[in-house]
DNA sequence: ATAGTGATTTGATGGTTTTCTAATCATTCT
DNA sequence: AGAATGATTAGAAAACCATCAAATCACTAT
């Protein structure tokens, strides 16, 4: 059910979270500590921890289905034992998300843009520098980087986004996205 | 507040549990993954994860007080960064309880004994072998290991615990606690 | 000083999880 | 087969925790 050979190069983040949740419980930690010393069975553990067999069973079953412990029958008892392979990894292995990082801070940009643009037009220039840069960069996409524009052209394009083309134009230059050129 | 130099040889089990609980939450894992790439601040993280700044703050504060992250002010922002030392340990370091193990399976014995003895007398011989051994061992404490007893003496001592000294005596021999000797 | 901006606290809500009791299941021994 | 014993499941109560909206705090810049 669970690959215990050697980490399959990318257990989903879900599985890691599941393991961490399993470990983050006092009762289960105590059970694991008992099993570190010797294999044991439900009733005995229940006695040692002063808890109901039902409760211990609940925890053991949970840990078994995650591959943390194994169990096998022996006479009257279900003997539970530790799967020690699990615990060798360093901690950062468990918090690191290997999955193809889909959005680094792309999502943040989208958020900002959708907040300041409505129907393709700029509602208001953000006061924060970081946000302002994002907004300006978006407007800059309408320009061809290889080409030069005269002032009238620039103003027309910016006007599609906002009335006040002067401020925007100034910002674009301030951000280093656009350079002034001596008029020919 | 928290020793970040090098594990102080025995953080209480409580502290370990606290750390594990911190890690066992999807949102916090995501925050940590973001901070693994670069330091960041509340609002930005909130945007990236599509959550409220209040929520992110709640998590960051929690992690800060456990020494998992650090924060410092920079201009408008509270910059949070990872305390990477924490994550070097292998996992078993976090589940192992270093504290002086107070009761290995002593507690289990006490449970069994208090169940089968009342006012110093044996109510009933347990059916289970393991429990029977515990009970028999308790009775055996009344004998001096260095000395030999004749049958009458043995029966008298056992009689203090139970009417049926024959069964008990047989069990003691079966358990290897007492040996028969040719009568002199 | 005051306005603006991000961080934090507070209180309420909803969801998850541990724990128990009681009932049922599975196995062993007579 | 039937009795005994340990393990498991089902259902319910209680504790815990993440999240949000709204209010407040702390700092910066004009």
Coordinates of C-alpha atoms (C1' of nucleotides) in Angstrom, one line a residue:
Chain A
X1 CA 0.0 0.0 0.0
X2 CA 2.8 2.4 0.9
X3 CA 6.2 2.3 -0.8
X4 CA 8.6 1.6 2.0
X5 CA 11.6 0.9 -0.1
X6 CA 13.0 4.4 -0.6
X7 CA 11.2 7.7 -1.1
X8 CA 9.6 7.5 -4.5
X9 CA 11.3 10.8 -5.5
X10 CA 8.2 12.8 -4.9
X11 CA 5.5 11.7 -2.5
X12 CA 2.8 14.2 -3.0
X13 CA 2.6 17.0 -0.5
X14 CA -0.6 15.4 0.7
X15 CA 1.2 12.3 1.9
X16 CA 3.8 14.4 3.8
X17 CA 1.1 16.4 5.4
X18 CA -0.6 13.2 6.4
X19 CA 2.5 11.9 8.1
X20 CA 3.1 15.1 9.9
X21 CA -0.4 15.1 11.2
X22 CA 0.0 11.6 12.4
X23 CA 3.1 12.6 14.4
X24 CA 1.6 15.7 15.8
X25 CA -0.4 14.0 18.5
X26 CA 0.7 13.3 22.1
X27 CA -1.0 9.9 22.4
X28 CA 0.5 8.7 19.1
X29 CA 3.9 10.0 20.0
X30 CA 3.7 8.0 23.2
X31 CA 2.6 4.9 21.3
X32 CA 5.6 5.3 19.0
X33 CA 8.0 5.7 21.9
X34 CA 6.7 2.4 23.4
X35 CA 7.1 0.7 20.1
X36 CA 10.6 2.0 19.8
X37 CA 11.5 -0.1 22.8
X38 CA 9.6 -3.2 21.9
X39 CA 6.7 -4.5 19.8
X40 CA 3.5 -4.5 21.7
X41 CA -0.3 -5.0 21.5
X42 CA -3.4 -3.0 21.9
X43 CA -4.4 -3.9 25.4
X44 CA -1.0 -3.6 26.9
X45 CA -0.4 -0.1 25.4
X46 CA -3.9 0.9 26.6
X47 CA -2.9 0.0 30.1
X48 CA 0.4 1.8 30.0
X49 CA -1.2 5.0 28.8
X50 CA -4.3 4.7 30.9
X51 CA -6.5 4.8 27.8
X52 CA -9.2 2.7 26.3
X53 CA -8.3 -0.1 24.0
X54 CA -10.7 1.4 21.5
X55 CA -8.7 4.6 21.5
X56 CA -5.4 2.9 21.0
X57 CA -6.8 0.8 18.2
X58 CA -8.0 3.9 16.5
X59 CA -4.5 5.4 16.6
X60 CA -2.8 2.2 15.6
X61 CA -5.1 1.6 12.6
X62 CA -4.5 5.2 11.5
X63 CA -0.8 4.8 11.7
X64 CA -0.9 1.4 10.0
X65 CA -2.7 2.8 7.0
X66 CA 0.0 5.4 6.6
X67 CA 2.7 2.8 6.8
X68 CA 4.1 4.0 10.1
X69 CA 3.5 0.8 11.9
X70 CA 2.9 -2.8 10.8
X71 CA 0.9 -5.4 12.5
X72 CA 0.6 -9.2 12.5
X73 CA -1.3 -11.7 14.5
X74 CA 0.4 -13.9 17.1
X75 CA -1.9 -16.1 19.2
X76 CA -4.4 -13.9 21.0
X77 CA -2.6 -10.7 20.2
X78 CA -2.2 -8.3 17.3
X79 CA 1.5 -7.4 17.5
X80 CA 2.2 -3.9 16.3
X81 CA 5.7 -2.9 15.4
X82 CA 7.5 0.2 14.1
X83 CA 8.4 0.8 10.5
X84 CA 11.7 2.4 11.3
X85 CA 12.6 3.4 7.7
X86 CA 10.1 6.3 7.8
X87 CA 12.0 8.2 10.4
X88 CA 15.4 8.5 8.9
X89 CA 14.8 11.5 6.7
X90 CA 15.7 14.9 7.8
X91 CA 12.9 17.2 8.7
X92 CA 13.2 19.5 5.8
X93 CA 12.4 16.6 3.5
X94 CA 9.0 16.6 5.0
X95 CA 8.2 20.3 4.6
X96 CA 9.7 20.8 1.1
X97 CA 7.2 20.7 -1.7
X98 CA 8.9 19.0 -4.7
X99 CA 5.9 19.6 -7.0
X100 CA 6.3 21.7 -10.1
X101 CA 5.9 25.2 -8.5
X102 CA 2.9 26.5 -10.5
X103 CA 2.9 30.1 -9.4
X104 CA 5.8 31.7 -7.7
X105 CA 4.4 35.2 -7.3
X106 CA 2.4 35.2 -10.4
X107 CA -0.7 34.9 -8.3
X108 CA 0.3 38.0 -6.4
X109 CA 0.6 40.0 -9.7
X110 CA -2.8 38.8 -10.8
X111 CA -4.3 39.9 -7.5
X112 CA -2.9 43.4 -7.8
X113 CA -3.9 43.7 -11.5
X114 CA -7.4 42.6 -11.0
X115 CA -7.7 45.1 -8.1
X116 CA -6.5 48.1 -10.1
X117 CA -7.9 47.3 -13.5
X118 CA -11.6 47.0 -14.4
X119 CA -12.6 46.2 -17.9
X120 CA -9.2 46.8 -19.2
X121 CA -8.9 50.3 -17.8
X122 CA -6.7 51.5 -14.9
X123 CA -9.0 52.6 -12.0
X124 CA -6.3 54.2 -9.9
X125 CA -2.5 54.2 -9.8
X126 CA -1.4 52.3 -6.7
X127 CA 0.4 54.2 -4.0
X128 CA 2.8 51.4 -3.1
X129 CA 5.8 51.2 -5.2
X130 CA 5.8 47.5 -5.7
X131 CA 2.2 47.5 -6.8
X132 CA 2.8 50.5 -9.0
X133 CA 5.6 48.7 -10.8
X134 CA 3.4 45.7 -11.5
X135 CA 0.7 48.0 -12.9
X136 CA 3.1 49.9 -15.1
X137 CA 4.7 46.8 -16.4
X138 CA 1.3 45.6 -17.5
X139 CA 0.6 48.8 -19.5
X140 CA 4.1 48.5 -21.0
X141 CA 3.1 45.3 -22.6
X142 CA 1.2 47.3 -25.2
X143 CA 4.4 48.7 -26.5
X144 CA 6.9 47.0 -28.9
X145 CA 10.2 47.1 -27.2
X146 CA 12.1 47.2 -30.5
X147 CA 10.4 50.3 -31.8
X148 CA 10.4 53.9 -30.9
X149 CA 7.3 56.0 -30.5
X150 CA 6.8 59.7 -30.7
X151 CA 5.0 61.4 -27.9
X152 CA 1.6 61.5 -29.5
X153 CA 1.6 57.8 -30.2
X154 CA 2.6 57.1 -26.6
X155 CA -0.1 59.2 -25.2
X156 CA -2.7 57.6 -27.4
X157 CA -1.8 54.1 -26.3
X158 CA -1.7 55.1 -22.6
X159 CA -5.0 56.8 -23.0
X160 CA -6.6 53.4 -23.6
X161 CA -5.8 52.6 -20.0
X162 CA -6.2 55.9 -18.2
X163 CA -7.2 59.6 -18.8
X164 CA -4.1 61.0 -17.1
X165 CA -1.5 59.8 -19.6
X166 CA 1.0 62.3 -18.3
X167 CA 1.4 60.7 -14.9
X168 CA 1.5 57.2 -16.4
X169 CA 4.1 58.2 -18.9
X170 CA 6.2 59.8 -16.1
X171 CA 6.0 56.6 -14.1
X172 CA 7.0 54.4 -17.0
X173 CA 10.1 56.5 -17.4
X174 CA 10.7 56.4 -13.6
X175 CA 10.5 52.7 -13.6
X176 CA 13.1 52.5 -16.3
X177 CA 10.7 50.8 -18.7
X178 CA 10.7 53.6 -21.2
X179 CA 13.5 56.0 -22.1
X180 CA 13.2 59.5 -23.4
X181 CA 14.9 60.2 -26.7
X182 CA 15.9 63.4 -28.4
X183 CA 13.1 64.1 -30.9
X184 CA 14.2 63.7 -34.4
Chain B
X1 CA 13.4 33.1 23.9
X2 CA 14.2 29.9 22.2
X3 CA 17.7 28.4 22.1
X4 CA 18.7 28.4 18.4
X5 CA 22.3 27.5 18.9
X6 CA 22.2 23.8 19.0
X7 CA 19.6 21.5 20.6
X8 CA 20.0 21.8 24.3
X9 CA 20.4 18.0 24.7
X10 CA 16.8 17.5 25.9
X11 CA 14.0 19.8 24.8
X12 CA 11.0 18.6 26.7
X13 CA 8.7 16.4 24.9
X14 CA 6.2 19.2 25.0
X15 CA 8.4 21.4 22.8
X16 CA 8.8 18.6 20.2
X17 CA 5.1 18.1 20.1
X18 CA 4.6 21.8 19.7
X19 CA 6.9 21.9 16.7
X20 CA 5.2 18.9 15.1
X21 CA 1.8 20.4 15.5
X22 CA 3.1 23.6 13.9
X23 CA 4.3 21.6 10.9
X24 CA 1.2 19.6 10.6
X25 CA -0.9 22.2 8.9
X26 CA -1.3 22.7 5.2
X27 CA -1.3 26.5 5.3
X28 CA 1.8 26.6 7.4
X29 CA 3.6 24.2 5.2
X30 CA 2.9 26.5 2.3
X31 CA 4.1 29.5 4.1
X32 CA 7.3 27.7 5.0
X33 CA 7.8 26.7 1.4
X34 CA 7.4 30.3 0.3
X35 CA 10.0 31.4 2.9
X36 CA 12.4 28.7 1.8
X37 CA 12.6 30.5 -1.5
X38 CA 12.8 34.1 -0.2
X39 CA 11.9 36.2 2.8
X40 CA 8.5 37.7 2.5
X41 CA 5.8 39.6 4.3
X42 CA 2.3 39.1 5.5
X43 CA 0.3 40.8 2.7
X44 CA 2.3 39.2 -0.1
X45 CA 1.9 35.7 1.4
X46 CA -1.7 36.3 1.9
X47 CA -2.1 37.2 -1.8
X48 CA -0.2 34.1 -2.9
X49 CA -2.2 31.8 -0.8
X50 CA -5.5 33.5 -1.3
X51 CA -6.0 34.0 2.4
X52 CA -6.6 36.9 4.7
X53 CA -3.7 38.8 6.1
X54 CA -5.2 38.1 9.5
X55 CA -4.9 34.4 8.9
X56 CA -1.3 34.6 7.7
X57 CA -0.4 36.8 10.6
X58 CA -1.9 34.3 13.0
X59 CA 0.2 31.5 11.6
X60 CA 3.4 33.5 11.4
X61 CA 3.1 34.7 15.0
X62 CA 2.6 31.2 16.1
X63 CA 5.6 30.0 14.3
X64 CA 7.7 32.9 15.5
X65 CA 7.0 32.1 19.1
X66 CA 8.2 28.6 18.5
X67 CA 11.4 29.8 16.9
X68 CA 10.6 28.5 13.5
X69 CA 10.6 31.9 11.8
X70 CA 12.1 35.2 12.6
X71 CA 10.8 38.6 11.8
X72 CA 12.2 42.1 11.6
X73 CA 10.8 45.4 10.4
X74 CA 11.9 47.0 7.1
X75 CA 10.2 50.1 6.0
X76 CA 6.5 49.4 5.7
X77 CA 6.9 45.7 6.0
X78 CA 7.5 43.0 8.6
X79 CA 9.9 40.8 6.8
X80 CA 9.6 37.1 7.9
X81 CA 12.4 34.7 7.4
X82 CA 13.0 31.0 8.0
X83 CA 15.1 29.7 10.9
X84 CA 16.7 27.0 8.9
X85 CA 18.6 25.3 11.8
X86 CA 15.4 23.8 13.0
X87 CA 15.0 21.5 10.0
X88 CA 18.3 19.7 10.0
X89 CA 17.5 17.0 12.5
X90 CA 16.3 13.6 11.4
X91 CA 12.7 12.8 12.1
X92 CA 13.3 10.3 14.8
X93 CA 14.9 13.1 16.9
X94 CA 11.4 14.6 17.1
X95 CA 9.5 11.6 18.2
X96 CA 12.0 10.2 20.6
X97 CA 11.4 11.0 24.2
X98 CA 14.7 11.6 26.0
X99 CA 13.1 12.1 29.4
X100 CA 13.9 9.6 32.2
X101 CA 11.5 6.9 31.3
X102 CA 9.4 6.7 34.5
X103 CA 7.4 3.6 33.8
X104 CA 8.4 1.1 31.2
X105 CA 5.8 -1.5 31.7
X106 CA 5.6 -1.1 35.4
X107 CA 2.3 0.6 35.0
X108 CA 0.9 -2.5 33.2
X109 CA 2.0 -4.7 36.1
X110 CA 0.3 -2.5 38.6
X111 CA -2.9 -2.5 36.6
X112 CA -2.9 -6.3 36.5
X113 CA -2.0 -6.7 40.1
X114 CA -4.7 -4.3 41.4
X115 CA -7.2 -6.1 39.3
X116 CA -6.5 -9.5 40.7
X117 CA -5.6 -8.7 44.2
X118 CA -8.0 -7.2 46.7
X119 CA -6.8 -6.4 50.3
X120 CA -3.6 -8.4 49.7
X121 CA -5.4 -11.6 48.7
X122 CA -5.7 -13.1 45.2
X123 CA -9.2 -13.0 44.0
X124 CA -8.8 -15.2 41.0
X125 CA -5.9 -16.7 39.0
X126 CA -5.8 -14.9 35.6
X127 CA -6.5 -17.0 32.5
X128 CA -4.0 -15.3 30.3
X129 CA -0.4 -16.6 30.6
X130 CA 1.2 -13.2 30.7
X131 CA -1.0 -11.9 33.5
X132 CA -0.7 -15.1 35.4
X133 CA 3.1 -14.8 35.3
X134 CA 2.8 -11.3 36.8
X135 CA 0.6 -12.5 39.6
X136 CA 2.7 -15.5 40.4
X137 CA 5.8 -13.4 40.5
X138 CA 4.2 -11.1 43.0
X139 CA 3.4 -14.0 45.3
X140 CA 6.9 -15.3 44.9
X141 CA 8.3 -12.2 46.5
X142 CA 7.2 -13.6 49.9
X143 CA 9.8 -16.3 49.5
X144 CA 13.5 -16.0 50.2
X145 CA 15.3 -17.1 47.1
X146 CA 18.4 -18.4 49.0
X147 CA 16.5 -20.7 51.3
X148 CA 14.6 -24.0 50.8
X149 CA 11.1 -24.6 52.2
X150 CA 9.4 -27.8 53.0
X151 CA 6.0 -28.4 51.6
X152 CA 4.1 -27.4 54.7
X153 CA 5.9 -24.1 55.0
X154 CA 5.2 -23.4 51.3
X155 CA 1.5 -24.1 51.6
X156 CA 1.2 -21.8 54.7
X157 CA 2.7 -18.9 52.9
X158 CA 0.6 -19.4 49.8
X159 CA -2.4 -19.7 52.0
X160 CA -2.0 -16.1 53.0
X161 CA -2.9 -15.2 49.4
X162 CA -5.4 -17.8 48.3
X163 CA -7.3 -20.9 49.6
X164 CA -6.2 -23.1 46.8
X165 CA -2.5 -23.4 47.5
X166 CA -2.2 -26.5 45.3
X167 CA -2.9 -24.7 42.1
X168 CA -0.7 -21.7 43.0
X169 CA 2.1 -24.0 43.9
X170 CA 1.8 -25.9 40.7
X171 CA 1.9 -22.6 38.8
X172 CA 5.0 -21.4 40.6
X173 CA 6.8 -24.5 39.5
X174 CA 5.4 -24.2 36.0
X175 CA 6.7 -20.7 35.8
X176 CA 10.1 -21.8 36.8
X177 CA 10.1 -19.7 39.9
X178 CA 10.2 -22.6 42.3
X179 CA 11.9 -26.0 42.0
X180 CA 10.9 -29.2 43.6
X181 CA 13.5 -30.9 45.6
X182 CA 13.8 -34.5 46.9
X183 CA 12.6 -34.5 50.4
X184 CA 15.3 -35.0 53.0
Chain C
dA1 C1' 0.1 66.6 12.9
dT2 C1' -2.3 63.7 9.8
dA3 C1' -3.2 60.5 6.3
dG4 C1' -2.0 56.2 4.5
dT5 C1' -0.5 51.5 4.8
dG6 C1' 0.6 47.2 6.6
dA7 C1' 0.5 44.2 11.0
dT8 C1' -1.9 42.5 14.8
dT9 C1' -5.7 41.5 18.0
dT10 C1' -10.4 40.1 19.1
dG11 C1' -14.5 37.5 19.0
dA12 C1' -17.3 34.4 16.5
dT13 C1' -18.0 30.4 13.5
dG14 C1' -17.4 26.0 11.5
dG15 C1' -14.9 22.0 10.8
dT16 C1' -11.8 18.4 12.3
dT17 C1' -10.2 15.0 15.5
dT18 C1' -9.7 12.6 19.9
dT19 C1' -11.9 10.0 23.1
dC20 C1' -15.4 7.2 25.2
dT21 C1' -19.2 3.5 25.6
dA22 C1' -21.4 -0.2 23.7
dA23 C1' -21.8 -3.5 20.3
dT24 C1' -19.7 -6.6 17.0
dC25 C1' -16.0 -9.4 15.0
dA26 C1' -12.2 -12.8 14.9
dT27 C1' -9.4 -16.1 16.9
dT28 C1' -8.1 -19.6 20.2
dC29 C1' -8.9 -23.1 23.6
dT30 C1' -11.8 -26.6 25.8
Chain D
dA1 C1' -19.8 -26.2 18.9
dG2 C1' -19.3 -22.9 22.5
dA3 C1' -16.9 -20.0 25.9
dA4 C1' -13.3 -16.7 26.5
dT5 C1' -10.5 -13.0 25.1
dG6 C1' -8.6 -9.5 22.5
dA7 C1' -9.4 -6.3 18.4
dT8 C1' -12.3 -3.5 15.8
dT9 C1' -16.2 -0.6 14.5
dA10 C1' -20.1 2.7 15.1
dG11 C1' -22.0 6.6 17.1
dA12 C1' -21.9 10.6 20.1
dA13 C1' -19.8 14.1 23.0
dA14 C1' -16.2 17.3 23.7
dA15 C1' -12.0 19.8 22.8
dC16 C1' -9.3 22.0 19.6
dC17 C1' -8.0 24.9 15.8
dA18 C1' -8.1 27.6 11.3
dT19 C1' -10.4 31.1 9.3
dC20 C1' -12.7 35.5 8.7
dA21 C1' -14.5 40.4 9.4
dA22 C1' -13.9 44.3 12.0
dA23 C1' -11.4 47.0 15.1
dT24 C1' -7.0 48.6 16.7
dC25 C1' -2.0 49.3 16.6
dA26 C1' 2.6 50.9 14.7
dC27 C1' 5.1 53.0 11.5
dT28 C1' 6.1 56.1 7.4
dA29 C1' 5.8 60.0 4.6
dT30 C1' 3.8 64.2 3.3

